[in-house]
Coordinates of C-alpha atoms in Angstrom, one line a residue:
Chain A
M176 CA 16.6 -19.5 21.9
K177 CA 14.2 -17.3 20.1
R178 CA 11.4 -19.9 20.5
A179 CA 12.1 -20.3 24.2
L180 CA 11.9 -16.6 24.7
A181 CA 8.6 -16.4 22.8
A182 CA 7.2 -19.3 24.9
I183 CA 8.2 -17.5 28.1
V184 CA 6.5 -14.2 27.0
V185 CA 3.3 -16.1 26.1
L186 CA 3.3 -17.9 29.4
A187 CA 3.9 -14.7 31.3
V188 CA 1.1 -12.9 29.5
L189 CA -1.3 -15.8 30.1
A190 CA -0.3 -16.1 33.8
F191 CA -0.4 -12.3 34.5
P192 CA -4.0 -12.2 35.9
L193 CA -3.2 -15.1 38.3
V194 CA -0.2 -13.1 39.7
F195 CA -1.7 -9.7 39.7
A196 CA -5.1 -9.8 41.3
R197 CA -5.7 -6.1 41.8
P198 CA -7.7 -4.2 39.2
F199 CA -5.2 -1.6 38.1
P200 CA -2.4 -3.7 36.7
R201 CA -5.0 -5.8 34.9
H202 CA -6.6 -2.7 33.5
V203 CA -3.3 -1.4 32.2
M204 CA -2.7 -4.7 30.4
I205 CA -6.2 -4.7 29.0
M206 CA -5.7 -1.2 27.6
I207 CA -2.3 -2.4 26.1
F208 CA -4.1 -5.3 24.4
L209 CA -7.0 -3.1 23.2
Y210 CA -4.8 -0.3 21.8
G211 CA -2.4 -2.9 20.4
A212 CA -5.3 -4.5 18.6
L213 CA -6.6 -1.1 17.3
A214 CA -3.2 0.0 16.1
T215 CA -2.6 -3.4 14.5
A216 CA -5.9 -3.0 12.6
W217 CA -4.9 0.5 11.5
N218 CA -1.5 -0.8 10.4
V219 CA -3.1 -3.1 7.8
L220 CA -4.5 0.0 5.9
A221 CA -1.9 2.6 6.8
G222 CA 1.3 0.6 7.5
Y223 CA 1.1 -2.0 4.7
C224 CA -1.1 -0.3 2.1
G225 CA 0.1 3.2 2.8
Q226 CA -3.3 4.9 3.2
I227 CA -2.9 7.1 6.3
S228 CA -6.4 7.2 7.9
L229 CA -7.1 9.6 10.6
G230 CA -10.7 8.6 10.9
H231 CA -10.6 5.1 12.4
A232 CA -12.7 6.1 15.4
V233 CA -15.6 5.8 12.9
Y234 CA -15.2 2.0 12.8
F235 CA -14.5 1.8 16.6
G236 CA -17.7 3.8 17.3
I237 CA -19.8 1.7 14.9
G238 CA -18.6 -1.4 16.7
A239 CA -19.5 0.1 20.1
Y240 CA -22.9 1.4 19.0
T241 CA -24.0 -1.6 17.0
S242 CA -23.6 -4.1 19.8
T243 CA -25.0 -1.7 22.4
L244 CA -28.1 -0.9 20.4
L245 CA -28.7 -4.6 19.6
I246 CA -28.5 -5.3 23.4
R247 CA -30.9 -2.5 24.2
E248 CA -33.4 -3.0 21.4
A249 CA -33.3 -6.7 20.7
A250 CA -31.6 -8.2 23.9
L251 CA -29.0 -9.7 21.6
T252 CA -25.8 -11.0 23.2
P253 CA -22.8 -8.8 22.4
W254 CA -21.1 -12.0 21.0
L255 CA -23.5 -11.6 18.0
G256 CA -23.4 -7.8 18.2
M257 CA -19.7 -7.9 17.8
P258 CA -19.7 -9.5 14.3
A259 CA -22.7 -7.4 13.4
G260 CA -20.7 -4.3 14.2
A261 CA -17.8 -5.6 12.2
A262 CA -20.0 -6.3 9.2
L263 CA -21.6 -2.8 9.4
A264 CA -18.1 -1.2 9.7
V265 CA -17.0 -3.1 6.6
L266 CA -20.0 -1.8 4.7
V267 CA -19.4 1.8 5.9
S268 CA -15.7 1.6 5.1
Q269 CA -16.6 0.6 1.5
V270 CA -18.9 3.6 1.1
I271 CA -16.3 5.9 2.6
G272 CA -13.5 4.4 0.6
Y273 CA -15.2 4.9 -2.7
P274 CA -14.7 8.7 -2.7
V275 CA -11.7 9.1 -0.4
F276 CA -9.4 6.6 -2.1
R277 CA -9.4 8.8 -5.1
L278 CA -7.3 11.2 -3.0
R279 CA -3.6 10.5 -2.3
G280 CA -1.2 11.2 0.6
H281 CA -2.1 14.2 2.8
Y282 CA -5.3 14.8 1.0
F283 CA -6.5 11.3 1.8
A284 CA -5.6 11.8 5.5
I285 CA -7.5 15.1 5.6
A286 CA -10.6 13.6 4.0
T287 CA -10.7 10.9 6.6
I288 CA -10.6 13.5 9.3
G289 CA -13.5 15.2 7.7
V290 CA -15.5 11.9 7.4
G291 CA -14.8 11.2 11.1
E292 CA -16.2 14.6 12.1
I293 CA -19.3 14.1 10.0
V294 CA -20.0 10.7 11.6
Q295 CA -19.5 12.1 15.1
T296 CA -21.8 15.0 14.4
L297 CA -24.5 12.6 13.0
F298 CA -24.4 10.5 16.2
I299 CA -24.6 13.6 18.4
N300 CA -27.8 14.5 16.6
W301 CA -29.3 11.0 16.3
D302 CA -31.8 10.7 19.1
W303 CA -32.6 7.1 18.3
A304 CA -29.0 6.3 19.1
G305 CA -29.0 8.2 22.4
G306 CA -27.8 11.5 20.8
A307 CA -25.2 13.5 22.7
R308 CA -26.3 11.9 26.0
G309 CA -25.0 8.5 25.0
L310 CA -26.1 5.0 25.9
F311 CA -25.8 2.8 28.9
V312 CA -25.3 -0.9 28.3
P313 CA -28.0 -2.5 30.5
I314 CA -26.4 -3.9 33.6
K315 CA -26.8 -7.7 33.9
R316 CA -26.0 -9.6 37.1
P317 CA -24.6 -12.0 37.9
D318 CA -21.4 -11.9 35.7
S319 CA -21.7 -14.1 32.7
L320 CA -19.8 -14.8 29.6
L321 CA -22.9 -14.7 27.5
N322 CA -23.6 -11.1 28.4
L323 CA -19.9 -10.2 28.3
Q324 CA -20.2 -8.3 31.6
F325 CA -18.0 -8.8 34.5
H326 CA -18.4 -6.7 37.6
E327 CA -16.4 -8.7 40.1
S328 CA -13.1 -9.3 38.3
K329 CA -11.3 -8.0 35.2
A330 CA -9.8 -11.4 34.5
V331 CA -12.2 -12.4 31.8
Y332 CA -11.9 -9.0 30.1
Y333 CA -8.2 -9.5 30.2
Y334 CA -8.4 -12.8 28.2
I335 CA -10.9 -11.4 25.7
A336 CA -8.8 -8.4 25.0
L337 CA -5.8 -10.7 24.6
G338 CA -7.9 -12.7 22.2
L339 CA -8.7 -9.6 20.1
L340 CA -5.0 -8.7 19.9
A341 CA -4.1 -12.3 18.9
L342 CA -6.8 -12.2 16.2
A343 CA -5.5 -8.9 14.8
L344 CA -1.9 -10.1 14.8
G345 CA -2.9 -13.4 13.3
V346 CA -4.8 -11.7 10.4
T347 CA -1.8 -9.4 9.8
H348 CA 0.7 -12.2 9.9
W349 CA -1.4 -14.1 7.4
L350 CA -1.8 -11.1 5.1
E351 CA 1.9 -10.3 5.3
R352 CA 2.8 -13.7 3.8
S353 CA 0.1 -13.8 1.2
R354 CA -0.2 -12.2 -2.2
R355 CA -2.1 -9.3 -0.7
G356 CA 0.7 -8.4 1.7
Y357 CA 3.1 -7.9 -1.2
V358 CA 0.6 -6.0 -3.3
F359 CA -0.4 -3.7 -0.4
R360 CA 3.3 -2.8 0.0
A361 CA 3.6 -2.1 -3.7
I362 CA 0.6 0.3 -3.5
R363 CA 2.3 2.0 -0.6
E364 CA 5.5 2.4 -2.5
D365 CA 4.0 3.6 -5.8
Q366 CA 0.4 2.9 -6.8
D367 CA 0.9 3.9 -10.5
A368 CA 3.8 1.5 -10.9
A369 CA 1.7 -1.1 -9.2
A370 CA -1.2 -0.5 -11.6
S371 CA 1.2 -0.7 -14.6
V372 CA 2.0 -4.3 -13.7
G373 CA -1.5 -5.4 -13.3
V374 CA -2.5 -4.4 -9.7
H375 CA -6.2 -3.4 -9.4
V376 CA -5.3 -0.6 -7.0
A377 CA -8.8 0.5 -6.0
R378 CA -10.0 -3.0 -5.2
E379 CA -6.9 -3.8 -3.1
K380 CA -7.4 -0.6 -1.1
H381 CA -11.0 -1.6 -0.5
V382 CA -9.9 -4.9 0.8
A383 CA -7.3 -3.3 3.1
I384 CA -9.9 -0.9 4.6
A385 CA -12.5 -3.7 5.0
V386 CA -10.1 -5.8 7.1
S387 CA -8.9 -2.8 9.0
A388 CA -12.4 -1.6 9.8
A389 CA -13.7 -5.0 10.9
L390 CA -10.9 -5.5 13.4
T391 CA -11.3 -1.9 14.7
A392 CA -15.1 -2.5 15.2
L393 CA -14.4 -5.6 17.3
G394 CA -12.4 -3.4 19.6
G395 CA -15.3 -0.9 19.8
T396 CA -17.7 -3.6 21.0
F397 CA -15.2 -4.8 23.5
W398 CA -14.8 -1.2 24.8
A399 CA -18.6 -0.7 25.2
Q400 CA -18.8 -3.9 27.3
Y401 CA -15.8 -2.9 29.3
V402 CA -16.9 0.6 30.3
L403 CA -20.7 -0.1 29.9
F404 CA -21.4 3.5 28.7
I405 CA -20.8 5.0 25.3
D406 CA -21.4 8.5 23.8
P407 CA -20.2 10.2 20.6
E408 CA -17.6 12.1 22.7
S409 CA -15.9 8.9 23.9
V410 CA -16.1 6.6 20.9
F411 CA -16.0 8.9 17.8
P412 CA -13.5 11.6 18.7
L413 CA -10.7 12.7 16.4
S414 CA -8.3 12.3 19.4
L415 CA -9.0 8.6 19.3
S416 CA -8.2 8.3 15.6
I417 CA -5.0 10.2 16.2
L418 CA -4.1 8.1 19.2
I419 CA -4.5 4.9 17.3
S420 CA -2.1 6.1 14.6
L421 CA 0.4 7.5 17.2
V422 CA 0.6 4.1 18.9
A423 CA 1.3 2.4 15.6
V424 CA 3.8 5.1 14.4
L425 CA 5.7 5.1 17.7
G426 CA 6.0 1.3 17.6
G427 CA 6.8 1.1 13.9
V428 CA 4.4 1.0 11.0
G429 CA 4.4 -1.7 8.4
S430 CA 5.8 -4.3 10.8
L431 CA 3.8 -7.0 12.6
W432 CA 4.9 -6.2 16.2
G433 CA 5.5 -2.5 15.9
P434 CA 1.9 -1.4 16.9
V435 CA 1.9 -3.8 19.9
L436 CA 5.3 -2.4 21.0
G437 CA 3.9 1.2 20.7
A438 CA 0.9 0.2 22.8
A439 CA 3.2 -1.3 25.4
I440 CA 5.0 2.0 25.7
L441 CA 2.3 4.6 25.4
V442 CA -0.5 3.0 27.4
P443 CA 1.4 2.6 30.7
L444 CA 2.7 6.2 30.2
S445 CA -0.9 7.5 29.8
E446 CA -2.4 5.4 32.6
G447 CA 0.6 6.2 34.8
T448 CA 0.5 10.0 34.4
R449 CA -3.3 9.9 34.9
V450 CA -2.9 8.0 38.2
L451 CA 0.1 9.9 39.5
L452 CA -1.0 13.4 38.6
G453 CA -4.8 13.1 38.5
G454 CA -6.6 16.1 37.3
T455 CA -3.7 18.5 37.7
G456 CA -1.7 16.6 35.1
K457 CA -4.4 16.5 32.5
A458 CA -2.9 16.1 29.1
L459 CA 0.6 15.8 30.4
D460 CA 0.7 12.4 28.9
L461 CA 0.0 14.0 25.5
V462 CA 3.0 16.3 26.0
I463 CA 5.2 13.3 26.6
Y464 CA 3.6 11.5 23.6
G465 CA 4.4 14.5 21.5
A466 CA 8.0 14.6 22.6
L467 CA 8.4 10.9 22.0
I468 CA 6.8 11.1 18.5
M469 CA 9.1 14.0 17.6
L470 CA 12.2 12.1 18.8
I471 CA 11.1 9.0 16.9
A472 CA 10.3 10.9 13.7
V473 CA 13.7 12.6 13.8
F474 CA 16.0 9.8 14.9
Q475 CA 14.2 6.5 14.0
P476 CA 11.4 7.0 11.4
S477 CA 10.8 3.2 11.3
G478 CA 9.7 3.4 15.0
V479 CA 10.9 1.7 18.2
I480 CA 10.9 -1.6 16.4
G481 CA 13.5 -0.1 14.0
L482 CA 15.7 0.6 17.0
A483 CA 15.4 -3.0 18.1
R484 CA 16.3 -4.2 14.6
R485 CA 19.3 -1.8 14.4
F486 CA 20.5 -3.0 17.8
R487 CA 20.3 -6.6 16.7
R488 CA 22.1 -5.9 13.5
D489 CA 24.9 -4.0 15.2
R490 CA 25.4 -6.8 17.7
R491 CA 25.5 -9.4 14.8
Q492 CA 28.1 -7.3 13.0
A493 CA 30.1 -6.9 16.3
T494 CA 30.2 -10.6 16.9
G495 CA 31.0 -11.2 13.2
A496 CA 33.9 -8.8 13.5
A497 CA 35.1 -10.4 16.8
Q498 CA 35.0 -13.8 15.1
A499 CA 37.0 -12.5 12.1
S500 CA 39.6 -10.9 14.3
S501 CA 40.0 -14.0 16.5
A502 CA 40.4 -16.2 13.5
Chain B
M258 CA -3.6 -8.6 -37.8
S259 CA -1.7 -5.9 -35.9
L260 CA -1.1 -6.3 -32.2
L261 CA -1.5 -2.6 -31.3
T262 CA -3.6 -0.2 -33.3
V263 CA -3.6 3.5 -32.4
S264 CA -6.0 5.5 -34.5
G265 CA -6.8 9.2 -34.4
L266 CA -5.5 9.7 -30.9
T267 CA -5.8 13.2 -29.5
K268 CA -4.9 14.3 -26.0
R269 CA -5.1 17.8 -24.7
F270 CA -3.8 19.3 -21.5
G271 CA -5.8 22.5 -21.2
G272 CA -4.7 24.5 -24.3
V273 CA -1.7 22.3 -25.1
V274 CA -2.3 19.5 -27.6
A275 CA 0.2 16.8 -26.5
N276 CA -1.0 14.3 -29.0
R277 CA -2.8 15.3 -32.2
D278 CA -4.5 12.7 -34.4
I279 CA -1.9 10.0 -33.9
S280 CA -2.3 6.8 -35.8
F281 CA 0.1 3.9 -36.1
T282 CA 0.2 0.1 -35.7
V283 CA 2.6 -2.5 -34.3
R284 CA 2.6 -6.0 -35.6
P285 CA 3.3 -9.1 -33.4
G286 CA 7.0 -9.4 -32.8
E287 CA 7.9 -6.0 -34.3
L288 CA 10.3 -3.5 -32.8
V289 CA 9.2 0.1 -33.4
G290 CA 11.2 3.1 -32.3
V291 CA 9.5 6.4 -31.3
I292 CA 11.7 9.5 -31.7
G293 CA 11.1 13.2 -31.4
P294 CA 12.3 16.3 -29.5
N295 CA 11.4 16.9 -25.9
G296 CA 7.8 17.8 -25.6
A297 CA 6.8 16.0 -28.8
G298 CA 4.3 13.9 -26.8
K299 CA 6.2 10.5 -26.7
S300 CA 5.6 9.8 -23.0
T301 CA 2.0 11.1 -23.2
L302 CA 1.4 8.7 -26.0
F303 CA 2.6 5.8 -23.8
D304 CA 0.4 7.1 -21.0
V305 CA -2.7 7.1 -23.2
I306 CA -1.9 3.6 -24.7
T307 CA -1.5 2.1 -21.2
G308 CA -4.5 3.7 -19.6
F309 CA -2.8 6.3 -17.4
A310 CA -4.3 9.1 -19.4
R311 CA -7.7 9.3 -21.1
P312 CA -7.6 10.5 -24.7
D313 CA -9.9 13.3 -25.8
S314 CA -10.6 11.4 -29.0
G315 CA -9.4 8.4 -30.9
T316 CA -9.0 4.7 -30.0
V317 CA -6.5 2.2 -28.9
H318 CA -6.9 -1.5 -29.8
V319 CA -4.8 -4.4 -28.5
D320 CA -5.3 -7.5 -30.5
G321 CA -8.7 -6.4 -31.6
H322 CA -9.9 -5.4 -28.1
D323 CA -10.8 -1.7 -27.6
V324 CA -8.8 -0.7 -24.5
T325 CA -9.3 3.1 -24.8
R326 CA -11.4 3.3 -21.7
L327 CA -9.8 0.5 -19.7
R328 CA -7.7 1.0 -16.5
P329 CA -3.9 0.4 -16.5
D330 CA -4.2 -2.9 -14.7
Q331 CA -6.7 -4.2 -17.2
I332 CA -4.6 -3.2 -20.1
C333 CA -1.6 -4.9 -18.5
R334 CA -3.6 -8.1 -18.2
L335 CA -4.3 -8.0 -21.9
G336 CA -0.5 -8.3 -22.4
V337 CA 0.8 -4.7 -22.6
A338 CA 3.5 -3.8 -20.1
R339 CA 5.5 -0.7 -19.8
T340 CA 8.4 1.0 -18.1
F341 CA 8.6 4.6 -17.0
Q342 CA 10.9 7.4 -18.1
K343 CA 11.5 8.4 -14.5
L344 CA 12.2 5.1 -12.9
R345 CA 9.6 3.9 -10.4
P346 CA 10.8 0.9 -8.6
F347 CA 9.1 0.0 -5.2
H348 CA 11.9 1.5 -3.2
G349 CA 11.2 -0.2 0.1
M350 CA 11.1 -3.7 -1.3
T351 CA 13.8 -6.1 -2.5
T352 CA 14.5 -6.6 -6.1
L353 CA 12.8 -10.0 -6.0
E354 CA 9.7 -8.6 -4.3
N355 CA 9.5 -5.9 -6.9
V356 CA 9.4 -8.4 -9.7
M357 CA 7.0 -10.6 -7.8
I358 CA 4.4 -7.9 -8.0
G359 CA 4.5 -8.2 -11.8
A360 CA 4.2 -12.0 -11.5
F361 CA 1.1 -11.8 -9.3
G362 CA -0.8 -10.7 -12.4
R363 CA -0.5 -14.3 -13.5
T364 CA -0.7 -16.2 -10.2
N365 CA -2.0 -15.8 -6.7
D366 CA 0.5 -18.2 -5.3
V367 CA 3.4 -16.6 -3.5
N368 CA 5.8 -19.4 -4.3
A369 CA 4.9 -19.6 -7.9
A370 CA 5.3 -15.8 -8.1
R371 CA 8.7 -16.0 -6.5
R372 CA 9.8 -18.6 -9.0
A373 CA 8.5 -16.5 -11.9
A374 CA 10.3 -13.5 -10.5
W375 CA 13.6 -15.4 -10.3
E376 CA 13.3 -16.4 -13.9
A377 CA 12.6 -12.8 -14.9
L378 CA 15.6 -11.6 -12.9
E379 CA 17.9 -14.2 -14.4
R380 CA 16.7 -13.1 -17.8
V381 CA 17.7 -9.5 -17.3
G382 CA 20.9 -10.4 -15.5
L383 CA 19.9 -9.3 -12.0
G384 CA 19.8 -12.7 -10.4
D385 CA 22.7 -11.9 -8.0
R386 CA 20.9 -8.8 -6.7
A387 CA 17.6 -10.5 -5.8
D388 CA 17.8 -9.7 -2.1
A389 CA 19.1 -6.1 -2.5
H390 CA 16.7 -3.3 -1.8
A391 CA 15.7 -1.4 -4.9
R392 CA 17.0 1.9 -3.5
G393 CA 20.5 0.4 -3.4
L394 CA 20.7 -0.3 -7.2
S395 CA 22.5 1.7 -9.8
T396 CA 20.5 3.4 -12.5
G397 CA 21.4 0.7 -15.1
Q398 CA 20.3 -2.0 -12.6
R399 CA 17.1 -0.2 -11.9
K400 CA 16.3 -0.1 -15.6
R401 CA 16.9 -3.9 -15.7
L402 CA 14.7 -4.2 -12.6
E403 CA 11.8 -2.3 -14.3
L404 CA 12.3 -4.5 -17.3
A405 CA 12.1 -7.7 -15.2
R406 CA 9.0 -6.4 -13.4
A407 CA 7.3 -5.7 -16.7
L408 CA 8.4 -9.0 -18.2
A409 CA 7.0 -10.9 -15.2
T410 CA 3.5 -9.9 -16.2
G411 CA 3.9 -12.0 -19.3
P412 CA 3.5 -9.3 -21.9
R413 CA 3.1 -9.7 -25.7
L414 CA 3.9 -6.0 -26.2
L415 CA 6.4 -4.0 -24.1
L416 CA 6.6 -0.2 -24.1
L417 CA 10.0 1.0 -23.1
D418 CA 10.3 4.7 -22.2
E419 CA 14.0 5.6 -22.7
V420 CA 16.0 2.5 -22.2
T421 CA 19.4 4.2 -22.1
G422 CA 18.5 7.6 -20.7
G423 CA 20.5 8.6 -17.6
V424 CA 22.5 5.3 -17.7
D425 CA 26.3 5.2 -17.3
P426 CA 27.6 4.8 -20.9
G427 CA 29.4 1.6 -20.0
A428 CA 26.0 0.0 -19.2
I429 CA 24.3 0.9 -22.5
P430 CA 25.6 -1.9 -24.7
G431 CA 24.4 -4.5 -22.2
L432 CA 20.9 -2.9 -22.1
I433 CA 20.7 -2.8 -25.8
A434 CA 21.7 -6.4 -26.1
L435 CA 19.0 -7.3 -23.6
V436 CA 16.3 -5.4 -25.7
R437 CA 17.6 -7.3 -28.8
E438 CA 17.3 -10.6 -27.1
L439 CA 13.7 -9.9 -25.9
H440 CA 12.9 -9.0 -29.5
A441 CA 14.6 -12.1 -30.8
R442 CA 12.4 -14.2 -28.5
G443 CA 9.3 -12.8 -30.3
L444 CA 8.3 -10.0 -28.0
A445 CA 6.9 -6.9 -29.7
L446 CA 8.4 -3.7 -28.5
V447 CA 7.8 0.0 -28.8
V448 CA 10.9 1.9 -27.7
I449 CA 11.2 5.6 -27.0
E450 CA 14.9 6.5 -27.3
H451 CA 17.0 9.6 -27.8
N452 CA 20.2 7.8 -28.7
M453 CA 19.9 7.8 -32.5
G454 CA 22.7 5.3 -33.1
V455 CA 20.8 2.8 -30.9
I456 CA 17.4 3.4 -32.4
M457 CA 18.5 3.3 -36.0
D458 CA 20.4 0.1 -35.2
I459 CA 17.7 -1.9 -33.5
A460 CA 14.3 -0.6 -34.8
Q461 CA 12.5 -2.2 -37.8
R462 CA 10.4 0.9 -38.1
V463 CA 10.5 4.4 -36.6
V464 CA 7.7 6.7 -35.8
A465 CA 8.8 10.4 -35.5
L466 CA 6.8 12.9 -33.5
Q467 CA 6.9 16.6 -33.5
L468 CA 4.6 18.9 -31.4
G469 CA 2.3 16.0 -30.9
E470 CA 1.9 14.9 -34.5
V471 CA 3.4 12.0 -36.5
I472 CA 5.7 13.5 -39.1
A473 CA 7.1 10.3 -40.3
D474 CA 6.5 6.5 -40.0
A475 CA 9.1 4.5 -41.9
P476 CA 12.1 2.1 -41.7
P477 CA 15.2 3.7 -40.1
A478 CA 17.0 4.2 -43.5
D479 CA 14.2 6.3 -44.8
I480 CA 13.7 8.2 -41.6
M481 CA 17.3 9.4 -41.8
R482 CA 16.6 10.9 -45.2
D483 CA 13.3 12.4 -44.3
Q484 CA 13.7 16.2 -44.6
R485 CA 11.0 16.9 -42.0
V486 CA 12.6 14.6 -39.4
I487 CA 16.0 16.1 -40.1
D488 CA 14.7 19.6 -39.7
A489 CA 12.7 18.8 -36.5
Y490 CA 15.0 16.6 -34.7
L491 CA 18.0 14.9 -36.3
G492 CA 19.8 18.0 -37.6
E493 CA 22.0 18.1 -40.7
A494 CA 24.8 16.0 -39.2
W495 CA 22.5 12.9 -39.8
R496 CA 22.0 13.5 -43.5
V497 CA 23.4 10.5 -45.3

């Protein structure tokens, strides 16, 4: 039953571009996959390991800038720029992690905001990287997989974004069942208690942020190839860091599917209000986000996925009670 | 050779001297009690030994290794485990998962850790609560959980900060029996305890602290007659 349902969902997702040929529905799905992947990456560090980062745009931007600069300066395919960006993001995450992991809780979150602002300011002032004007990804025609550019149809972008999401979920699933998954959760619950039973807390946090940063950077490269223009305002803003965390929190942190669920709710909302209200409704989606987040925080802190779990539990108890009374 | 050697340990917090020139040893398989009034520096002493606090001077050796500057996880891997006075289970995890974290110090394999955790839970009598969430346990059960988590690391020396503190009186004899059993199996223990009946009963030697200093280090029978310990902590009622 559960397997059949999963198979239907997978088939529906795979067949979606064949049924919907127009750009907009495909675009919405691509954004769901991208934000789902980014929130899943964030979830590794924040949801499982408990380190609430509000600076993940740093890794997203590094992914976008690395591949774009490599295309412009070395004519390198983004397929190589993508892992290069991920590697650089890992390196930067280790440097950032060294001082900020000494801080706990709110102080850690605040420090990550500060680091994010510093990196954005650097890129605004770095003329070799386009400065505040940003960078265009050189247009290459005709469409080709090698150049990761598609001007005629969004279908290939769709499957690449889906692949990114699948990769992020796969990594998370694997982590969840390995030693690291348990140890990350122990650090989230009480890092001193974890240290007292032999957990090298600092090292584990560094592993968590490395995985998280690498996956986030992949999304950054994809974004650059999707919109073909990047600037510090669009890939390094605090608002992006916050949005990534909102998606995960709304869906449910510390669970495999929560962040995807959050993206599936928030992205259509954002794209929908943008289309329906245009310029007049600017930021209305943020008002709705805010209201949703408050409702979730008050009534279901474990996120929408917690609601689903509760519903399932209630139903199981109800059927159990029904069986007991009929017996 | 002694398993734990503390020599000349001093720890200051600003102007307060929590531990002043503390020296004592624990031999393999020994059960040592630590007593003293509130604020005498007992928990600070545990924090310094296990690497949670850096001493201002003095050294701690475990089995000949100088561990004074090591991190808590490194000291744990050398065979020293501890519990906390204020219980610190991983609330959002099940009892079994809590203990698995301890077992991961010895193995990276999830199934092996699960088996080791089961064994530790059975040993402390929590086998039937393996799937319960830590937040759903009683205080006595949480004490057992912390014991199991520490035992799963495979320690040679276990530091217990208040085994019976805050526990329902009915659950105390069971906990004491458990500590005795661990000791009987050859584990060395240092036990902070306020219940004098308990400590005088189980300890082979008692270290008494007052205002951060060791005022006595002797077998229980002698401790009970020590005038300084009586004045500082026990009171006249304990005079034999």
